[in-house]
mmCIF file of C-alpha atoms in Angstrom:
data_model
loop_
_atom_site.group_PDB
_atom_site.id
_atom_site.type_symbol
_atom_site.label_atom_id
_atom_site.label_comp_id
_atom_site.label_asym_id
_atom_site.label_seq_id
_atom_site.Cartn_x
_atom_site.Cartn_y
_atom_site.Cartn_z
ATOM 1 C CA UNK A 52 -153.879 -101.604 27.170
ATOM 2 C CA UNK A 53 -155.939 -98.605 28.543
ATOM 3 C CA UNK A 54 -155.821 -100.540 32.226
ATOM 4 C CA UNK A 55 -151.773 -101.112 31.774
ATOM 5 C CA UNK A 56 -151.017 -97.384 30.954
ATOM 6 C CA UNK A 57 -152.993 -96.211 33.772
ATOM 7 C CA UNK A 58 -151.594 -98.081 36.176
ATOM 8 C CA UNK A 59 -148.242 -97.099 34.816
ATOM 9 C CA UNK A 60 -149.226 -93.207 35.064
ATOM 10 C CA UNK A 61 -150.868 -94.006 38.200
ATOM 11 C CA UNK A 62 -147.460 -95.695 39.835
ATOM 12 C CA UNK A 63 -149.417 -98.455 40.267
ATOM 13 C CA UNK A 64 -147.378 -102.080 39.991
ATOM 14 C CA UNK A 65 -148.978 -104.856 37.542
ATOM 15 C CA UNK A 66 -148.193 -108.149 38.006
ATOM 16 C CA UNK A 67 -148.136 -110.213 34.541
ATOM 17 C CA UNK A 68 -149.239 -113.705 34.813
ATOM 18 C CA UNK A 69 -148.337 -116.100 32.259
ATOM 19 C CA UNK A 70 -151.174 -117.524 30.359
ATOM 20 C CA UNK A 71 -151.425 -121.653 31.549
ATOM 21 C CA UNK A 72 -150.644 -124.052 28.813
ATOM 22 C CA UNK A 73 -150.710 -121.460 25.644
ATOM 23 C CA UNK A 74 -149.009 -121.702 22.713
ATOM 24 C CA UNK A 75 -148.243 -118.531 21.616
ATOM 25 C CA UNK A 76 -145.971 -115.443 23.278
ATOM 26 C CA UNK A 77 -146.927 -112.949 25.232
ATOM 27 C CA UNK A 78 -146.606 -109.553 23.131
ATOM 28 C CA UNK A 79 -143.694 -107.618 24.098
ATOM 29 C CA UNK A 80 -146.087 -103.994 24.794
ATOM 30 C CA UNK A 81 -147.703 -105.940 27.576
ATOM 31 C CA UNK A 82 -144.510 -107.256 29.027
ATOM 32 C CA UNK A 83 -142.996 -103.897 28.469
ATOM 33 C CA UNK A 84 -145.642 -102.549 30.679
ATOM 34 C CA UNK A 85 -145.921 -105.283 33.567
ATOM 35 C CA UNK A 86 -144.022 -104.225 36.764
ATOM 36 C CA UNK A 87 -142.864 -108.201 36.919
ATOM 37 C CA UNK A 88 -144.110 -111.413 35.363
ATOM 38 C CA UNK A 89 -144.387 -114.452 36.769
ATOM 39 C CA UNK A 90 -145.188 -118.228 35.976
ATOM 40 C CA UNK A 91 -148.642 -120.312 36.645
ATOM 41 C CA UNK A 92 -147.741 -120.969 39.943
ATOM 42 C CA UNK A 93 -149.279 -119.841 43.017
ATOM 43 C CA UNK A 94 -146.249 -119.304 45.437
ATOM 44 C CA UNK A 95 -145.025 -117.207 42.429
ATOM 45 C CA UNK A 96 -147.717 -114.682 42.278
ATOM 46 C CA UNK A 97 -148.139 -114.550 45.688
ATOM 47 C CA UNK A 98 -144.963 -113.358 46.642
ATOM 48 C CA UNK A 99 -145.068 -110.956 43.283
ATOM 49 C CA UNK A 100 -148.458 -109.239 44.852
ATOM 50 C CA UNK A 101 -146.785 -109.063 48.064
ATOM 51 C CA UNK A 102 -143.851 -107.276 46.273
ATOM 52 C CA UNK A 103 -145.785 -105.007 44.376
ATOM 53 C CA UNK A 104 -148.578 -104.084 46.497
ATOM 54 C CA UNK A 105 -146.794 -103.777 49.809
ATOM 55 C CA UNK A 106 -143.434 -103.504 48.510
ATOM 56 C CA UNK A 107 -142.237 -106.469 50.896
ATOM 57 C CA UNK A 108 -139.770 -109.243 49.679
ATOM 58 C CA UNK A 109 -140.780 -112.720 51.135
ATOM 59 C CA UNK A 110 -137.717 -114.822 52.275
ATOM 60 C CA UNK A 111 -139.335 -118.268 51.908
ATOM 61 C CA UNK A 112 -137.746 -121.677 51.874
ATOM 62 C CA UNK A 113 -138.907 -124.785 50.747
ATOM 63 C CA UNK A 114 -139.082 -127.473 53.069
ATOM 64 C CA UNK A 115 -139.583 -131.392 52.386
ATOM 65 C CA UNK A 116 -140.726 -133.302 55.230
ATOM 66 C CA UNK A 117 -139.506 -136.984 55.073
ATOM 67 C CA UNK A 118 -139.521 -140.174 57.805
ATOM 68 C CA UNK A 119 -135.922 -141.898 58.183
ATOM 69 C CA UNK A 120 -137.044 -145.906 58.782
#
C-alpha cells in the first residue's frame, strides 16, 4: 500500500496486473489506486507500460497469416 500511495503522490502511473489463475478478487483500495489494470497477457501489459511510462498509445493490429491451397 505504502508503494501505491507514493507513486500516486509521486504522479507516478501503476500498472495493475491481474493475478494468473486466482480465485479470489482483487481488493477494490488497490484497484482504486492502479493507474490501469490489465489481464495476464503480455501484449496487454506491454502496451499499458508503454502508456503509462511514456504516455504513448500503441495502434497495433492483429494479423493471421494463412496459405490459400
Amino acid at each position: 500500500m505504502f508503494q501505491l500511495h507514493y507513486a500516486q503522490a509521486s504522479h507516478k502511473g501503476v500498472v495493475l496486473m491481474k493475478p494468473f489463475g486466482a480465485r479470489k478478487e482483487v481488493p477494490r483500495t488497490i484497484l482504486d489506486l492502479a493507474h490501469e489494470v490489465v489481464e495476464w497477457d503480455e501484449r496487454g501489459l506491454v502496451d499499458a507500460i508503454r502508456r503509462a511510462a511514456r504516455h504513448e498509445d500503441t495502434a497495433r493490429w492483429d494479423t493471421i497469416e494463412f496459405k490459400l491451397d
